Amino acid sequence: MSLLTVRDLSVQYGTVQGGVLAVDRVDLTINRGEFVGLAGESGCGKTTLAMSIPNLLPKYASIVSGSVEFEGKDIATFSESELNTLRWKDVSVIFQGALNALNPVQRIGDQIAEPILIHEPGTSHDEAWRRACELLEAVGIPSARAKSYPHEFSGGMRQRVMIAMSLACKPKLVIADEPITALDVMTQAQILDLLRELSTSFDLSLLLISHDLSVLAETCDRVQVMYAGRAAEAGTASEVFGAGNAAHPYTRRLLNSYPNINGERVFIDGIPGYPPDLSQPQIGCRFAARCSEAIDVCRTSEPDLVAISATHSVACHLAGKSVTHG
Ligand code: SF4
């Protein structure tokens, strides 16, 4: 049984103009010990999909269809207290921007100890503090710094504190939402190495959300590319991001938007245009207006996500057909 199974999930935001489906009939599976990446432009539904898992959606958003199953149990059937147990003990979140996520007037040792005290009744404050110190050591921060406040740390160290906090209740799945975006490249590399090390020692699965395809390619076992609320392509990291392997025109354009430090110096194309307005009905392929390979059927019929190998799926009318890749 998979650790997490998201099936045909749709999530809608209520707006003054009406409902907007930010996630539209998306599947996602994460197995134990697996690192899965979510890629795509801002607003493609990555964070909404991820926050549906521990049911941390904002009040004006709701799951309108589909299901999220954790260890075979549908979270829609969970009571509020079961949901509170799911959060932290089974699934924890490393939020983007550690300075905003940490309490500026509380010592970090207390902030790491707090979920332990809440979720493991009977644990003494001394025991929770000792575990907080151990977690700090595990993420490379001397335990003596447990008495410090967030402003006394660098950005990279605060992100390490967030990682330590996410591990406080020994969760099975950690959702990391752009955990390294604001950090310099050296610190990014250290944090990614740390997540890999911790995944083994803490027996973790990870859902990693990032704009940075190279981070996902290096860190994840499998990846899913999202576009305008739909899954465009999914497969192993090498099937989707390996040289010449991407099967969806959007994935190829995303990959071409990154400079190649080994190749000739060329201007980056980027992707022309903008994602569609999801408050309007979507007809045909959502990428058609920006796709240089679009054919007539793309403007009238939405492509399904179809398997082109045992582990690689693509939502494109040209999938599996011979095309010249730009
Ligand atoms: Fe491009 Fe058509 Fe494929 Fe959409 S279905 S990505 S428009 S070729």
Short mmCIF file of C-alpha atoms and ligand atoms in Angstrom, two decimals:
data_model
loop_
_atom_site.label_atom_id
_atom_site.label_comp_id
_atom_site.label_asym_id
_atom_site.label_seq_id
_atom_site.Cartn_x
_atom_site.Cartn_y
_atom_site.Cartn_z
CA MET A 1 0.00 0.00 0.00
CA SER A 2 1.25 3.49 -0.86
CA LEU A 3 1.85 5.92 1.96
CA LEU A 4 -0.19 8.58 0.17
CA THR A 5 -2.72 8.21 -2.64
CA VAL A 6 -4.40 11.29 -4.10
CA ARG A 7 -7.08 10.36 -6.60
CA ASP A 8 -8.82 12.62 -9.10
CA LEU A 9 -8.55 15.54 -6.66
CA SER A 10 -10.18 18.88 -7.43
CA VAL A 11 -9.78 21.90 -5.15
CA GLN A 12 -11.78 25.07 -5.64
CA TYR A 13 -11.18 28.60 -4.35
CA GLY A 14 -14.23 30.77 -3.80
CA THR A 15 -13.81 34.25 -5.33
CA VAL A 16 -16.18 37.14 -5.97
CA GLN A 17 -16.27 36.06 -9.62
CA GLY A 18 -17.20 32.49 -8.64
CA GLY A 19 -15.30 29.26 -8.07
CA VAL A 20 -11.78 28.76 -9.45
CA LEU A 21 -10.51 25.18 -9.76
CA ALA A 22 -6.87 25.57 -8.74
CA VAL A 23 -6.38 21.78 -8.80
CA ASP A 24 -8.43 19.89 -11.35
CA ARG A 25 -8.67 16.06 -11.30
CA VAL A 26 -5.09 15.38 -10.22
CA ASP A 27 -3.59 12.08 -9.04
CA LEU A 28 -0.47 11.72 -6.91
CA THR A 29 1.10 8.72 -5.21
CA ILE A 30 3.98 8.66 -2.72
CA ASN A 31 5.49 5.40 -1.49
CA ARG A 32 7.37 4.94 1.77
CA GLY A 33 10.86 6.38 1.65
CA GLU A 34 10.22 8.02 -1.71
CA PHE A 35 11.07 11.62 -2.68
CA VAL A 36 8.50 13.08 -5.06
CA GLY A 37 8.81 16.53 -6.64
CA LEU A 38 6.13 18.92 -7.86
CA ALA A 39 7.19 21.38 -10.57
CA GLY A 40 5.50 24.17 -12.51
CA GLU A 41 5.05 27.92 -12.71
CA SER A 42 3.53 29.96 -9.86
CA GLY A 43 -0.21 29.44 -9.67
CA CYS A 44 -0.17 25.99 -11.30
CA GLY A 45 -1.64 24.32 -8.20
CA LYS A 46 1.46 22.78 -6.58
CA THR A 47 0.99 24.26 -3.13
CA THR A 48 -2.80 23.83 -3.19
CA LEU A 49 -2.36 20.14 -4.02
CA ALA A 50 0.24 19.72 -1.27
CA MET A 51 -1.78 21.57 1.39
CA SER A 52 -4.81 19.38 0.62
CA ILE A 53 -2.91 16.42 2.08
CA PRO A 54 -2.92 17.60 5.74
CA ASN A 55 -6.13 19.59 5.02
CA LEU A 56 -4.37 22.92 5.58
CA LEU A 57 -6.27 24.76 2.85
CA PRO A 58 -7.43 28.30 3.54
CA LYS A 59 -11.08 28.78 4.61
CA TYR A 60 -12.13 29.97 1.16
CA ALA A 61 -10.80 26.78 -0.51
CA SER A 62 -12.41 23.35 -0.49
CA ILE A 63 -11.95 19.89 -1.92
CA VAL A 64 -14.87 19.50 -4.34
CA SER A 65 -14.15 16.00 -5.61
CA GLY A 66 -11.65 13.17 -5.43
CA SER A 67 -9.91 11.79 -2.38
CA VAL A 68 -6.72 11.97 -0.31
CA GLU A 69 -5.80 8.70 1.36
CA PHE A 70 -3.01 8.44 3.91
CA GLU A 71 -2.03 4.86 4.70
CA GLY A 72 -5.27 3.75 3.06
CA LYS A 73 -7.54 6.03 5.14
CA ASP A 74 -9.55 8.79 3.45
CA ILE A 75 -8.80 12.06 5.27
CA ALA A 76 -12.30 13.33 4.38
CA THR A 77 -13.62 10.91 7.01
CA PHE A 78 -11.25 12.21 9.72
CA SER A 79 -12.61 14.03 12.76
CA GLU A 80 -10.91 17.29 13.81
CA SER A 81 -8.88 15.42 16.45
CA GLU A 82 -7.80 12.77 13.91
CA LEU A 83 -6.75 15.57 11.57
CA ASN A 84 -4.72 17.15 14.37
CA THR A 85 -2.98 13.81 14.88
CA LEU A 86 -2.33 13.48 11.14
CA ARG A 87 -0.65 16.91 11.16
CA TRP A 88 2.79 16.74 12.78
CA LYS A 89 2.67 13.03 13.73
CA ASP A 90 2.07 11.66 10.22
CA VAL A 91 2.55 14.63 7.91
CA SER A 92 4.50 17.79 8.64
CA VAL A 93 5.22 20.86 6.52
CA ILE A 94 8.37 22.91 6.00
CA PHE A 95 7.02 26.26 4.93
CA GLN A 96 8.70 28.70 2.58
CA GLY A 97 10.30 31.66 4.37
CA ALA A 98 11.44 30.44 7.78
CA LEU A 99 11.48 33.93 9.30
CA ASN A 100 7.73 34.25 8.74
CA ALA A 101 7.00 30.73 9.94
CA LEU A 102 8.95 31.01 13.22
CA ASN A 103 7.67 32.90 16.26
CA PRO A 104 10.08 35.85 16.70
CA VAL A 105 9.57 36.11 20.48
CA GLN A 106 9.99 32.46 21.42
CA ARG A 107 13.26 30.55 21.83
CA ILE A 108 13.71 28.04 19.04
CA GLY A 109 14.11 25.16 21.52
CA ASP A 110 10.63 25.90 22.84
CA GLN A 111 9.23 26.16 19.31
CA ILE A 112 10.59 22.71 18.42
CA ALA A 113 9.45 21.25 21.75
CA GLU A 114 5.92 22.64 21.44
CA PRO A 115 4.51 20.10 18.93
CA ILE A 116 6.06 17.29 21.00
CA LEU A 117 4.28 18.53 24.14
CA ILE A 118 0.98 18.94 22.27
CA HIS A 119 1.02 15.69 20.31
CA GLU A 120 2.62 13.44 22.88
CA PRO A 121 0.72 14.08 26.11
CA GLY A 122 2.63 12.90 29.15
CA THR A 123 5.98 14.04 27.76
CA SER A 124 7.70 16.30 30.30
CA HIS A 125 9.05 19.70 29.30
CA ASP A 126 12.59 18.50 30.06
CA GLU A 127 12.18 15.49 27.76
CA ALA A 128 10.71 17.63 24.95
CA TRP A 129 13.57 20.13 25.37
CA ARG A 130 16.12 17.29 25.23
CA ARG A 131 14.55 16.01 22.00
CA ALA A 132 14.53 19.53 20.56
CA CYS A 133 18.28 19.75 21.30
CA GLU A 134 18.87 16.38 19.60
CA LEU A 135 16.94 17.53 16.54
CA LEU A 136 19.01 20.71 16.36
CA GLU A 137 22.18 18.60 16.45
CA ALA A 138 20.72 16.36 13.71
CA VAL A 139 20.33 19.37 11.41
CA GLY A 140 23.83 20.64 12.20
CA ILE A 141 23.05 23.31 14.81
CA PRO A 142 24.78 23.04 18.22
CA SER A 143 22.19 22.25 20.89
CA ALA A 144 23.46 25.21 22.95
CA ARG A 145 21.69 27.43 20.39
CA ALA A 146 18.28 26.09 21.50
CA LYS A 147 18.02 29.13 23.78
CA SER A 148 18.47 31.56 20.88
CA TYR A 149 15.72 33.50 19.11
CA PRO A 150 15.05 33.30 15.34
CA HIS A 151 16.61 36.71 14.60
CA GLU A 152 19.93 35.42 15.97
CA PHE A 153 20.24 32.89 13.11
CA SER A 154 21.17 33.23 9.44
CA GLY A 155 18.59 32.34 6.75
CA GLY A 156 20.13 28.90 6.20
CA MET A 157 20.14 28.14 9.93
CA ARG A 158 16.52 29.23 10.30
CA GLN A 159 15.63 26.86 7.48
CA ARG A 160 17.48 24.10 9.35
CA VAL A 161 15.41 24.98 12.44
CA MET A 162 12.25 24.57 10.32
CA ILE A 163 13.48 21.15 9.21
CA ALA A 164 14.22 20.18 12.83
CA MET A 165 10.72 21.32 13.80
CA SER A 166 9.14 19.33 10.97
CA LEU A 167 10.80 16.18 12.37
CA ALA A 168 9.77 16.80 15.99
CA CYS A 169 6.97 14.22 16.05
CA LYS A 170 8.74 11.71 13.76
CA PRO A 171 6.34 12.10 10.79
CA LYS A 172 6.17 9.65 7.89
CA LEU A 173 5.78 12.33 5.23
CA VAL A 174 7.31 15.80 5.10
CA ILE A 175 5.95 18.38 2.66
CA ALA A 176 8.67 20.92 1.82
CA ASP A 177 7.23 23.96 0.05
CA GLU A 178 10.09 25.78 -1.68
CA PRO A 179 12.35 25.09 1.33
CA ILE A 180 15.49 26.58 -0.20
CA THR A 181 14.24 29.31 -2.54
CA ALA A 182 15.55 32.24 -0.51
CA LEU A 183 18.98 30.71 0.21
CA ASP A 184 22.32 31.04 -1.56
CA VAL A 185 23.43 28.09 -3.70
CA MET A 186 25.93 26.70 -1.18
CA THR A 187 23.31 26.69 1.59
CA GLN A 188 20.77 25.21 -0.85
CA ALA A 189 23.12 22.30 -1.52
CA GLN A 190 23.71 21.76 2.22
CA ILE A 191 19.97 21.76 2.98
CA LEU A 192 19.25 19.28 0.17
CA ASP A 193 22.05 16.98 1.35
CA LEU A 194 20.65 17.26 4.86
CA LEU A 195 17.14 16.29 3.72
CA ARG A 196 18.55 13.24 1.95
CA GLU A 197 20.55 12.18 5.03
CA LEU A 198 17.60 12.73 7.35
CA SER A 199 15.26 10.76 5.07
CA THR A 200 17.36 7.69 5.77
CA SER A 201 17.90 8.23 9.49
CA PHE A 202 14.25 9.26 10.11
CA ASP A 203 12.71 6.88 7.50
CA LEU A 204 10.95 9.74 5.73
CA SER A 205 9.07 10.29 2.51
CA LEU A 206 9.26 13.79 1.05
CA LEU A 207 7.01 15.85 -1.20
CA LEU A 208 9.25 18.64 -2.49
CA ILE A 209 7.75 21.68 -4.21
CA SER A 210 10.17 23.77 -6.20
CA HIS A 211 10.45 26.06 -9.21
CA ASP A 212 14.00 24.85 -9.61
CA LEU A 213 13.99 21.83 -11.92
CA SER A 214 17.65 21.02 -11.23
CA VAL A 215 16.86 20.73 -7.51
CA LEU A 216 14.01 18.33 -8.25
CA ALA A 217 16.09 16.36 -10.77
CA GLU A 218 18.89 15.87 -8.25
CA THR A 219 16.78 15.25 -5.16
CA CYS A 220 13.66 13.36 -6.22
CA ASP A 221 12.93 9.80 -7.28
CA ARG A 222 9.81 10.82 -9.19
CA VAL A 223 8.44 14.17 -10.35
CA GLN A 224 5.12 15.58 -11.50
CA VAL A 225 4.89 18.68 -13.65
CA MET A 226 1.74 20.74 -13.12
CA TYR A 227 0.23 23.26 -15.51
CA ALA A 228 -2.86 25.38 -14.85
CA GLY A 229 -4.19 23.03 -12.17
CA ARG A 230 -3.64 19.82 -14.17
CA ALA A 231 -0.86 17.25 -14.24
CA ALA A 232 1.03 17.69 -17.52
CA GLU A 233 3.68 14.98 -17.09
CA ALA A 234 4.74 12.51 -14.41
CA GLY A 235 7.52 9.96 -14.20
CA THR A 236 10.88 9.21 -12.70
CA ALA A 237 13.17 12.22 -12.45
CA SER A 238 15.31 10.92 -15.31
CA GLU A 239 12.30 10.16 -17.53
CA VAL A 240 10.98 13.68 -17.15
CA PHE A 241 14.14 15.79 -16.77
CA GLY A 242 16.81 13.57 -18.35
CA ALA A 243 18.42 14.97 -21.53
CA GLY A 244 15.92 14.78 -24.40
CA ASN A 245 13.43 12.69 -22.39
CA ALA A 246 10.66 15.19 -21.55
CA ALA A 247 7.55 14.23 -23.50
CA HIS A 248 5.33 17.25 -22.84
CA PRO A 249 6.02 20.51 -24.73
CA TYR A 250 5.53 22.47 -21.48
CA THR A 251 8.16 20.41 -19.65
CA ARG A 252 10.56 20.96 -22.56
CA ARG A 253 9.93 24.70 -22.51
CA LEU A 254 10.47 24.79 -18.74
CA LEU A 255 13.76 22.93 -19.15
CA ASN A 256 14.80 25.26 -21.98
CA SER A 257 14.14 28.23 -19.69
CA TYR A 258 17.21 27.30 -17.63
CA PRO A 259 20.71 28.23 -18.78
CA ASN A 260 23.06 25.38 -19.59
CA ILE A 261 26.38 26.20 -17.93
CA ASN A 262 28.18 23.57 -20.02
CA GLY A 263 26.88 24.62 -23.42
CA GLU A 264 27.22 27.67 -25.67
CA ARG A 265 26.08 31.04 -24.34
CA VAL A 266 22.62 31.54 -25.83
CA PHE A 267 19.62 33.71 -25.05
CA ILE A 268 17.02 31.90 -23.01
CA ASP A 269 13.69 31.62 -24.82
CA GLY A 270 11.41 31.47 -21.82
CA ILE A 271 7.78 30.55 -22.43
CA PRO A 272 5.71 33.11 -24.31
CA GLY A 273 2.37 34.27 -22.92
CA TYR A 274 0.72 33.49 -19.61
CA PRO A 275 -1.13 30.56 -18.05
CA PRO A 276 -4.91 30.62 -18.69
CA ASP A 277 -7.43 32.38 -16.46
CA LEU A 278 -8.84 29.50 -14.42
CA SER A 279 -11.98 31.46 -13.53
CA GLN A 280 -13.05 30.88 -17.15
CA PRO A 281 -14.14 27.51 -18.61
CA GLN A 282 -11.17 25.63 -20.08
CA ILE A 283 -11.63 24.14 -23.54
CA GLY A 284 -8.99 21.95 -25.14
CA CYS A 285 -5.40 21.74 -23.93
CA ARG A 286 -4.64 24.45 -21.36
CA PHE A 287 -1.18 24.97 -22.82
CA ALA A 288 -2.39 25.37 -26.43
CA ALA A 289 -2.13 29.18 -26.54
CA ARG A 290 1.59 28.96 -25.64
CA CYS A 291 2.50 25.74 -27.40
CA SER A 292 4.48 25.91 -30.65
CA GLU A 293 3.50 22.30 -31.43
CA ALA A 294 -0.27 22.77 -31.08
CA ILE A 295 -2.49 21.14 -33.71
CA ASP A 296 -6.20 21.67 -34.36
CA VAL A 297 -7.43 19.04 -31.92
CA CYS A 298 -5.49 20.74 -29.08
CA ARG A 299 -7.89 23.71 -29.17
CA THR A 300 -11.04 21.61 -28.86
CA SER A 301 -10.17 18.48 -26.89
CA GLU A 302 -8.42 18.22 -23.53
CA PRO A 303 -5.69 15.56 -23.55
CA ASP A 304 -5.84 12.90 -20.82
CA LEU A 305 -2.78 11.89 -18.82
CA VAL A 306 -1.79 8.66 -20.59
CA ALA A 307 1.00 6.20 -19.84
CA ILE A 308 3.81 6.09 -22.39
CA SER A 309 5.78 3.62 -20.26
CA ALA A 310 5.25 1.77 -16.99
CA THR A 311 6.28 4.83 -14.98
CA HIS A 312 5.97 7.79 -17.37
CA SER A 313 2.67 9.56 -18.18
CA VAL A 314 1.95 12.58 -20.35
CA ALA A 315 -1.10 14.73 -21.05
CA CYS A 316 -0.52 15.75 -24.67
CA HIS A 317 -2.18 14.77 -27.93
CA LEU A 318 1.26 14.27 -29.43
CA ALA A 319 2.46 11.93 -26.66
CA GLY A 320 4.07 8.85 -28.13
CA LYS A 321 3.96 10.33 -31.66
CA SER A 322 7.10 11.32 -33.50
CA VAL A 323 7.66 15.10 -33.21
CA THR A 324 10.58 17.40 -33.74
CA HIS A 325 11.50 18.86 -30.37
CA GLY A 326 12.42 22.54 -30.34
FE1 SF4 B 1 0.84 21.35 -27.18
FE2 SF4 B 1 -1.31 20.11 -28.12
FE3 SF4 B 1 0.35 18.80 -26.56
FE4 SF4 B 1 -1.20 20.71 -25.56
S1 SF4 B 1 -1.88 18.78 -26.43
S2 SF4 B 1 0.94 20.43 -25.15
S3 SF4 B 1 -1.21 22.17 -27.24
S4 SF4 B 1 0.79 19.63 -28.58
#
